């Protein structure tokens, strides 16, 4: 089974991951990982940290001459900011210069402090920080490379930032090209300008803002995931993986929550046939009975506003239990465009996992053979 772990604190030396379960013979282009890392750093409303970092992945093991070996793959991303935090975050000696006793509402600070007995809640925020998502992006971009020979593609976009929605009517290839170059992840220029002005106003008021992001997966074969048991359902695993991204508060597939507001004939997608089975609509977002059905898989997620407010909320100082303003850490006003990159990575990882579960073997040649024989069989169904 494809799986991974990450480690690393936001102001520690580096982020690390070990990815296990990649077959041998997958062609790995590290620049594809690095360009996603660069995309994650962009976006209107990002804070000062992104001016310090130039995130790049170094592969420490498991890849030789541009191909996976089938052994665990270790990845590292350096934190350039470590140079400014070495005395505070050192493994052998550390000062309490930047200790945190006024937990931020909405962040892991207080509950993490209670749970792990960290009176200096810096120990919590350092790991809970969304800095960890840099490594998730590297892992997703690595895992997605196993899917490339099968033509599986991933698209991302920002649906809304606070009160401003992307009003694009057509979402074709040029739309998604515009999204990649948009500082807010929109395809429509007028909506983009409105979103930038909105973020400026949010920043001026000492606030932060969230939004909704969407990821679409194209060219998936039917039958990834399974209806037979809860933990093999593709939608369940996608929701788990996306929900685990920092600041995500909800996930929907296809029509999602809207399906609770209309009757059955407006929800279910009629089946047709023209050399292969297809659906006349795609309200299911490409997943029925916990399995991909061959239509595009569409996942949406809502990101809450970042909890660090420059105009801080009330909290309690855990040292003397008096009312205080929450700690103000350097932060982003809006990280929704970055979040769309991270959610895409979470989806890439889960799709790669489901694909390997269906067609898995130890090497790419076996997987290609298994894929071909399955596709030939369902062609005759
Ligand atoms: C982030 C790095 C962090 C934050 C942000 C995401 O760096 P720093 O704390 O040094 O500014 O900017 O994390 C959060 C907003 C959060 O609440 O955890 C990154 O690399 O994306």
Short mmCIF file of C-alpha atoms and ligand atoms in Angstrom, two decimals:
data_model
loop_
_atom_site.label_atom_id
_atom_site.label_comp_id
_atom_site.label_asym_id
_atom_site.label_seq_id
_atom_site.Cartn_x
_atom_site.Cartn_y
_atom_site.Cartn_z
CA UNK A 1 0.00 0.00 0.00
CA UNK A 2 1.24 3.47 -0.89
CA UNK A 3 1.81 5.47 2.30
CA UNK A 4 3.93 8.29 3.66
CA UNK A 5 5.00 10.07 6.79
CA UNK A 6 6.29 13.59 7.18
CA UNK A 7 8.37 15.21 9.88
CA UNK A 8 9.62 18.72 10.52
CA UNK A 9 8.83 21.93 12.38
CA UNK A 10 8.07 25.20 10.58
CA UNK A 11 11.26 26.84 11.92
CA UNK A 12 13.24 23.63 12.24
CA UNK A 13 16.10 22.62 9.99
CA UNK A 14 14.03 20.94 7.27
CA UNK A 15 10.92 18.98 6.33
CA UNK A 16 11.32 15.28 5.56
CA UNK A 17 9.07 12.57 4.15
CA UNK A 18 9.38 8.86 3.55
CA UNK A 19 7.15 7.54 0.79
CA UNK A 20 6.73 3.78 0.74
CA UNK A 21 4.98 1.57 -1.78
CA UNK A 22 6.01 3.20 -5.07
CA UNK A 23 6.73 0.46 -7.62
CA UNK A 24 10.05 0.31 -9.44
CA UNK A 25 10.54 1.81 -12.88
CA UNK A 26 8.52 5.02 -12.40
CA UNK A 27 10.18 7.87 -14.27
CA UNK A 28 10.72 10.72 -11.81
CA UNK A 29 11.24 14.30 -12.93
CA UNK A 30 12.25 16.31 -9.87
CA UNK A 31 11.52 19.58 -11.66
CA UNK A 32 7.82 18.62 -11.76
CA UNK A 33 7.95 18.42 -7.96
CA UNK A 34 9.82 21.71 -7.70
CA UNK A 35 7.43 23.56 -9.98
CA UNK A 36 4.49 22.50 -7.75
CA UNK A 37 6.46 23.64 -4.70
CA UNK A 38 6.88 26.99 -6.42
CA UNK A 39 3.15 27.18 -7.18
CA UNK A 40 2.37 26.53 -3.52
CA UNK A 41 4.50 29.48 -2.49
CA UNK A 42 2.63 31.90 -4.75
CA UNK A 43 -0.67 33.69 -4.29
CA UNK A 44 -2.02 37.09 -3.41
CA UNK A 45 -2.17 37.57 0.36
CA UNK A 46 0.79 35.41 1.36
CA UNK A 47 2.92 36.58 4.30
CA UNK A 48 6.62 37.33 4.79
CA UNK A 49 7.80 33.74 5.07
CA UNK A 50 7.42 33.03 1.38
CA UNK A 51 9.89 35.82 0.60
CA UNK A 52 12.49 33.92 2.65
CA UNK A 53 11.97 30.41 1.28
CA UNK A 54 12.70 28.90 -2.14
CA UNK A 55 11.25 25.45 -1.61
CA UNK A 56 13.04 22.71 -3.51
CA UNK A 57 12.95 18.95 -2.98
CA UNK A 58 16.03 16.81 -2.60
CA UNK A 59 15.55 13.08 -3.08
CA UNK A 60 17.76 11.25 -0.60
CA UNK A 61 16.94 7.64 -1.45
CA UNK A 62 14.81 5.28 -3.51
CA UNK A 63 15.46 6.84 -6.95
CA UNK A 64 18.41 6.09 -9.21
CA UNK A 65 19.13 7.65 -12.59
CA UNK A 66 15.65 9.19 -12.74
CA UNK A 67 13.72 5.96 -12.01
CA UNK A 68 12.25 4.62 -8.77
CA UNK A 69 13.88 1.51 -7.31
CA UNK A 70 10.83 0.18 -5.45
CA UNK A 71 12.48 1.02 -2.13
CA UNK A 72 11.35 3.78 0.27
CA UNK A 73 11.84 7.27 -1.13
CA UNK A 74 13.12 9.90 1.28
CA UNK A 75 12.53 13.55 0.39
CA UNK A 76 13.88 16.66 2.07
CA UNK A 77 12.95 20.34 1.82
CA UNK A 78 15.23 22.81 3.54
CA UNK A 79 13.82 25.62 5.71
CA UNK A 80 15.94 28.65 4.89
CA UNK A 81 14.39 30.43 7.88
CA UNK A 82 16.18 27.91 10.13
CA UNK A 83 19.21 30.23 10.05
CA UNK A 84 17.11 32.76 12.04
CA UNK A 85 15.76 30.18 14.50
CA UNK A 86 18.68 27.86 15.22
CA UNK A 87 19.19 29.09 18.79
CA UNK A 88 15.44 28.85 19.54
CA UNK A 89 14.70 25.55 17.79
CA UNK A 90 17.97 23.62 18.18
CA UNK A 91 17.70 19.92 18.97
CA UNK A 92 20.45 20.05 21.59
CA UNK A 93 19.97 23.49 23.11
CA UNK A 94 17.06 25.88 22.72
CA UNK A 95 16.17 29.23 24.27
CA UNK A 96 12.62 30.24 25.25
CA UNK A 97 13.02 33.59 23.51
CA UNK A 98 9.81 33.20 21.47
CA UNK A 99 7.73 31.17 23.89
CA UNK A 100 3.95 31.21 23.42
CA UNK A 101 1.49 31.36 26.32
CA UNK A 102 -1.43 33.18 24.64
CA UNK A 103 -2.95 30.51 22.35
CA UNK A 104 -4.63 31.61 19.08
CA UNK A 105 -8.33 30.72 18.79
CA UNK A 106 -8.72 28.37 15.83
CA UNK A 107 -5.16 27.03 15.88
CA UNK A 108 -3.93 23.83 17.56
CA UNK A 109 -2.07 25.84 20.24
CA UNK A 110 -4.22 25.35 23.36
CA UNK A 111 -5.55 21.84 22.85
CA UNK A 112 -2.15 20.65 21.61
CA UNK A 113 -0.53 22.18 24.70
CA UNK A 114 -3.02 20.44 27.02
CA UNK A 115 -2.65 17.11 25.23
CA UNK A 116 1.16 16.98 24.99
CA UNK A 117 1.83 19.01 28.18
CA UNK A 118 3.61 21.82 26.33
CA UNK A 119 3.40 24.94 28.50
CA UNK A 120 5.37 26.72 25.76
CA UNK A 121 2.85 26.31 22.97
CA UNK A 122 5.51 27.09 20.38
CA UNK A 123 6.12 23.33 20.59
CA UNK A 124 2.61 22.85 19.19
CA UNK A 125 2.42 25.56 16.56
CA UNK A 126 5.78 24.63 15.08
CA UNK A 127 4.45 21.26 13.96
CA UNK A 128 0.79 22.18 13.44
CA UNK A 129 1.81 24.98 11.02
CA UNK A 130 0.78 24.73 7.41
CA UNK A 131 4.48 24.78 6.57
CA UNK A 132 4.09 20.97 6.57
CA UNK A 133 1.98 21.25 3.43
CA UNK A 134 5.14 21.96 1.42
CA UNK A 135 6.09 18.33 1.94
CA UNK A 136 2.59 17.10 1.12
CA UNK A 137 2.89 18.88 -2.20
CA UNK A 138 6.21 17.17 -2.89
CA UNK A 139 4.70 13.77 -2.00
CA UNK A 140 1.63 14.32 -4.21
CA UNK A 141 3.71 15.49 -7.15
CA UNK A 142 5.95 12.44 -6.76
CA UNK A 143 3.05 9.97 -6.49
CA UNK A 144 1.27 11.50 -9.51
CA UNK A 145 4.19 10.50 -11.72
CA UNK A 146 3.12 6.86 -11.48
CA UNK A 147 -0.13 7.89 -13.21
CA UNK A 148 1.37 9.82 -16.12
CA UNK A 149 1.79 6.87 -18.53
CA UNK A 150 -1.98 6.28 -18.20
CA UNK A 151 -2.93 9.84 -19.20
CA UNK A 152 -4.44 10.72 -15.79
CA UNK A 153 -4.46 14.49 -15.26
CA UNK A 154 -5.17 16.78 -12.31
CA UNK A 155 -6.62 20.30 -12.57
CA UNK A 156 -7.09 22.79 -9.75
CA UNK A 157 -8.90 26.07 -9.30
CA UNK A 158 -10.09 28.45 -6.64
CA UNK A 159 -13.88 28.66 -6.57
CA UNK A 160 -14.20 31.55 -4.08
CA UNK A 161 -12.19 33.73 -1.74
CA UNK A 162 -14.43 35.06 1.02
CA UNK A 163 -17.27 36.94 -0.68
CA UNK A 164 -15.74 36.87 -4.19
CA UNK A 165 -16.43 33.97 -6.60
CA UNK A 166 -14.77 33.24 -9.93
CA UNK A 167 -17.56 34.03 -12.40
CA UNK A 168 -16.05 32.11 -15.37
CA UNK A 169 -18.75 30.28 -17.33
CA UNK A 170 -16.52 28.00 -19.43
CA UNK A 171 -13.85 25.82 -17.89
CA UNK A 172 -11.76 24.64 -20.83
CA UNK A 173 -8.01 24.17 -21.20
CA UNK A 174 -7.31 27.90 -21.56
CA UNK A 175 -9.31 28.53 -18.36
CA UNK A 176 -7.04 26.18 -16.39
CA UNK A 177 -3.94 27.77 -17.99
CA UNK A 178 -5.14 31.17 -16.76
CA UNK A 179 -5.76 29.72 -13.28
CA UNK A 180 -2.13 28.56 -13.01
CA UNK A 181 -0.90 32.09 -13.71
CA UNK A 182 -3.54 33.88 -11.64
CA UNK A 183 -2.43 35.26 -8.24
CA UNK A 184 -5.81 34.24 -6.82
CA UNK A 185 -6.30 31.00 -8.77
CA UNK A 186 -9.26 32.33 -10.82
CA UNK A 187 -9.78 32.07 -14.59
CA UNK A 188 -11.74 35.32 -14.95
CA UNK A 189 -9.75 38.58 -14.88
CA UNK A 190 -12.55 40.81 -13.55
CA UNK A 191 -13.20 38.37 -10.67
CA UNK A 192 -9.45 38.25 -10.03
CA UNK A 193 -9.29 42.05 -9.68
CA UNK A 194 -12.26 41.99 -7.31
CA UNK A 195 -10.62 39.25 -5.20
CA UNK A 196 -7.34 41.20 -4.96
CA UNK A 197 -9.15 44.34 -3.81
CA UNK A 198 -11.10 42.21 -1.31
CA UNK A 199 -7.88 40.68 0.10
CA UNK A 200 -6.38 44.20 0.40
CA UNK A 201 -9.40 45.31 2.41
CA UNK A 202 -9.22 42.19 4.62
CA UNK A 203 -5.54 42.86 5.28
CA UNK A 204 -6.16 46.53 6.10
CA UNK A 205 -8.71 45.50 8.73
CA UNK A 206 -6.29 43.08 10.43
CA UNK A 207 -8.40 40.12 9.34
CA UNK A 208 -7.79 36.88 7.42
CA UNK A 209 -9.96 35.12 4.84
CA UNK A 210 -10.63 31.59 3.60
CA UNK A 211 -12.37 30.15 0.56
CA UNK A 212 -13.30 27.13 -1.53
CA UNK A 213 -10.98 25.17 -3.85
CA UNK A 214 -11.72 22.49 -6.44
CA UNK A 215 -9.68 19.66 -7.94
CA UNK A 216 -10.72 17.70 -11.03
CA UNK A 217 -9.19 14.37 -12.08
CA UNK A 218 -9.44 13.43 -15.76
CA UNK A 219 -9.10 10.09 -17.59
CA UNK A 220 -9.56 7.78 -14.62
CA UNK A 221 -10.68 4.27 -15.49
CA UNK A 222 -13.92 3.08 -13.86
CA UNK A 223 -13.44 0.86 -10.82
CA UNK A 224 -10.86 2.60 -8.60
CA UNK A 225 -11.91 2.16 -4.97
CA UNK A 226 -14.58 -0.39 -4.06
CA UNK A 227 -18.14 -0.73 -2.82
CA UNK A 228 -17.38 -3.81 -0.70
CA UNK A 229 -15.98 -2.22 2.46
CA UNK A 230 -15.96 1.23 4.07
CA UNK A 231 -12.21 1.73 4.04
CA UNK A 232 -11.82 0.92 0.35
CA UNK A 233 -14.28 3.56 -0.86
CA UNK A 234 -12.54 6.11 -3.07
CA UNK A 235 -14.68 9.06 -1.93
CA UNK A 236 -14.10 8.17 1.73
CA UNK A 237 -10.35 8.05 1.24
CA UNK A 238 -10.30 11.29 -0.75
CA UNK A 239 -12.33 13.02 1.96
CA UNK A 240 -9.98 11.73 4.66
CA UNK A 241 -6.89 12.87 2.85
CA UNK A 242 -8.27 16.32 1.96
CA UNK A 243 -9.76 16.87 5.45
CA UNK A 244 -6.32 16.24 6.92
CA UNK A 245 -4.94 19.34 5.20
CA UNK A 246 -4.51 22.20 7.69
CA UNK A 247 -7.51 24.58 7.84
CA UNK A 248 -9.90 22.40 5.78
CA UNK A 249 -13.36 22.27 7.38
CA UNK A 250 -15.43 20.46 4.75
CA UNK A 251 -15.12 18.31 1.64
CA UNK A 252 -17.70 17.56 -1.05
CA UNK A 253 -17.68 15.35 -4.15
CA UNK A 254 -19.54 16.54 -7.24
CA UNK A 255 -22.86 18.14 -6.33
CA UNK A 256 -22.04 17.49 -2.66
CA UNK A 257 -24.26 19.24 -0.10
CA UNK A 258 -26.55 20.60 -2.83
CA UNK A 259 -27.78 17.01 -3.40
CA UNK A 260 -29.71 17.30 -0.14
CA UNK A 261 -31.81 20.15 -1.56
CA UNK A 262 -33.20 18.66 -4.80
CA UNK A 263 -35.07 15.49 -5.86
CA UNK A 264 -33.53 12.28 -7.21
CA UNK A 265 -33.97 12.93 -10.93
CA UNK A 266 -31.97 16.16 -10.53
CA UNK A 267 -29.14 14.31 -8.82
CA UNK A 268 -28.53 10.94 -10.47
CA UNK A 269 -26.64 10.83 -13.76
CA UNK A 270 -28.33 8.86 -16.56
CA UNK A 271 -26.25 6.16 -18.27
CA UNK A 272 -25.57 6.06 -22.03
CA UNK A 273 -23.35 4.05 -24.38
CA UNK A 274 -21.18 5.05 -27.35
CA UNK A 275 -18.25 2.62 -27.73
CA UNK A 276 -18.11 2.81 -23.90
CA UNK A 277 -20.50 3.60 -21.04
CA UNK A 278 -20.78 7.22 -19.97
CA UNK A 279 -23.08 9.48 -17.94
CA UNK A 280 -25.25 12.26 -19.41
CA UNK A 281 -24.40 14.52 -16.45
CA UNK A 282 -21.78 14.35 -13.70
CA UNK A 283 -23.52 15.36 -10.47
CA UNK A 284 -21.91 12.37 -8.74
CA UNK A 285 -18.49 13.95 -9.34
CA UNK A 286 -17.21 10.78 -10.98
CA UNK A 287 -17.78 8.50 -7.99
CA UNK A 288 -20.69 6.06 -7.45
CA UNK A 289 -20.74 3.36 -4.77
CA UNK A 290 -17.28 4.37 -3.60
CA UNK A 291 -15.78 3.74 -7.06
CA UNK A 292 -14.64 5.94 -9.92
CA UNK A 293 -17.22 5.57 -12.71
CA UNK A 294 -15.07 6.88 -15.58
CA UNK A 295 -16.34 10.48 -15.45
CA UNK A 296 -14.11 13.29 -14.14
CA UNK A 297 -13.68 13.09 -10.35
CA UNK A 298 -14.51 16.47 -8.79
CA UNK A 299 -13.49 17.27 -5.21
CA UNK A 300 -14.18 20.57 -3.45
CA UNK A 301 -12.90 21.71 -0.08
CA UNK A 302 -13.50 24.71 2.14
CA UNK A 303 -10.57 26.38 3.87
CA UNK A 304 -11.32 28.42 6.98
CA UNK A 305 -9.61 31.80 7.43
CA UNK A 306 -6.09 31.46 8.86
CA UNK A 307 -6.29 31.74 12.68
CA UNK A 308 -3.46 34.26 13.10
CA UNK A 309 -5.15 37.67 13.01
CA UNK A 310 -3.13 40.88 13.00
CA UNK A 311 -6.07 42.30 14.90
CA UNK A 312 -6.00 39.44 17.41
CA UNK A 313 -8.94 37.79 19.14
CA UNK A 314 -9.30 37.42 22.89
CA UNK A 315 -7.71 34.48 24.63
CA UNK A 316 -6.32 33.52 28.03
CA UNK A 317 -2.66 33.73 29.06
CA UNK A 318 -2.02 30.24 30.39
CA UNK A 319 0.64 31.60 32.78
CA UNK A 320 -1.78 33.60 34.95
CA UNK A 321 -5.21 32.79 33.41
CA UNK A 322 -5.90 36.46 32.63
CA UNK A 323 -7.60 37.71 29.49
CA UNK A 324 -5.16 38.65 26.72
CA UNK A 325 -4.90 39.18 23.01
CA UNK A 326 -3.79 36.07 21.09
CA UNK A 327 -0.17 35.73 20.00
CA UNK A 328 0.51 37.33 16.63
CA UNK A 329 2.81 35.11 14.58
CA UNK A 330 3.87 36.28 11.14
CA UNK A 331 1.26 34.77 8.85
CA UNK A 332 -0.72 34.95 5.63
CA UNK A 333 -3.88 37.00 5.15
CA UNK A 334 -5.11 34.61 2.45
CA UNK A 335 -3.57 31.25 1.50
CA UNK A 336 -6.48 29.90 -0.58
CA UNK A 337 -4.54 29.74 -3.91
CA UNK A 338 -1.76 27.80 -2.11
CA UNK A 339 -4.44 25.58 -0.57
CA UNK A 340 -5.65 24.62 -4.07
CA UNK A 341 -2.14 23.30 -4.80
CA UNK A 342 -2.07 21.38 -1.52
CA UNK A 343 -5.53 19.86 -2.01
CA UNK A 344 -4.51 18.80 -5.51
CA UNK A 345 -1.53 16.97 -3.95
CA UNK A 346 -3.75 15.25 -1.41
CA UNK A 347 -5.99 14.08 -4.27
CA UNK A 348 -2.99 13.00 -6.36
CA UNK A 349 -1.71 10.85 -3.53
CA UNK A 350 -5.08 9.14 -2.92
CA UNK A 351 -5.68 8.50 -6.62
CA UNK A 352 -2.18 7.02 -6.99
CA UNK A 353 -2.85 4.85 -3.94
CA UNK A 354 -6.18 3.59 -5.32
CA UNK A 355 -4.64 3.04 -8.77
CA UNK A 356 -1.81 0.95 -7.32
CA UNK A 357 -4.26 -1.00 -5.21
CA UNK A 358 -6.23 -1.87 -8.37
CA UNK A 359 -3.37 -2.52 -10.78
CA UNK A 360 -0.50 -2.83 -8.33
CA UNK A 361 2.61 -4.81 -8.84
CA UNK A 362 6.19 -4.34 -7.84
CA UNK A 363 7.25 -2.79 -11.14
CA UNK A 364 5.79 -0.48 -13.77
CA UNK A 365 5.82 -3.15 -16.49
CA UNK A 366 3.50 -5.40 -14.44
CA UNK A 367 1.18 -2.48 -13.75
CA UNK A 368 0.95 -1.56 -17.44
CA UNK A 369 0.07 -5.15 -18.33
CA UNK A 370 -2.57 -5.39 -15.60
CA UNK A 371 -4.10 -2.05 -16.69
CA UNK A 372 -4.25 -3.12 -20.33
CA UNK A 373 -5.86 -6.48 -19.59
CA UNK A 374 -8.51 -4.79 -17.35
CA UNK A 375 -9.29 -2.12 -19.96
CA UNK A 376 -9.58 -4.78 -22.69
CA UNK A 377 -11.98 -6.78 -20.52
CA UNK A 378 -14.29 -3.90 -19.59
CA UNK A 379 -14.34 -2.77 -23.25
CA UNK A 380 -16.26 -5.97 -24.02
CA UNK A 381 -18.71 -5.65 -21.09
C1 LIG B 1 3.73 28.44 5.90
C2 LIG B 1 4.74 28.82 6.72
C3 LIG B 1 4.47 29.50 7.99
C4 LIG B 1 3.20 30.34 7.89
C5 LIG B 1 2.00 29.58 7.34
C6 LIG B 1 2.31 28.63 6.24
O1 LIG B 1 5.62 30.24 8.21
P1 LIG B 1 5.86 31.30 9.40
O2 LIG B 1 5.13 30.78 10.59
O3 LIG B 1 7.34 31.33 9.58
O4 LIG B 1 5.35 32.62 8.87
O5 LIG B 1 3.42 31.43 7.03
O6 LIG B 1 1.37 28.83 8.35
C7 LIG B 1 0.22 29.28 8.87
C8 LIG B 1 -0.39 30.35 8.44
C9 LIG B 1 -0.35 28.54 9.97
O7 LIG B 1 -1.34 29.04 10.56
O8 LIG B 1 0.14 27.50 10.31
C10 LIG B 1 3.99 27.78 4.61
O9 LIG B 1 5.14 27.38 4.30
O10 LIG B 1 3.02 27.66 3.84
#
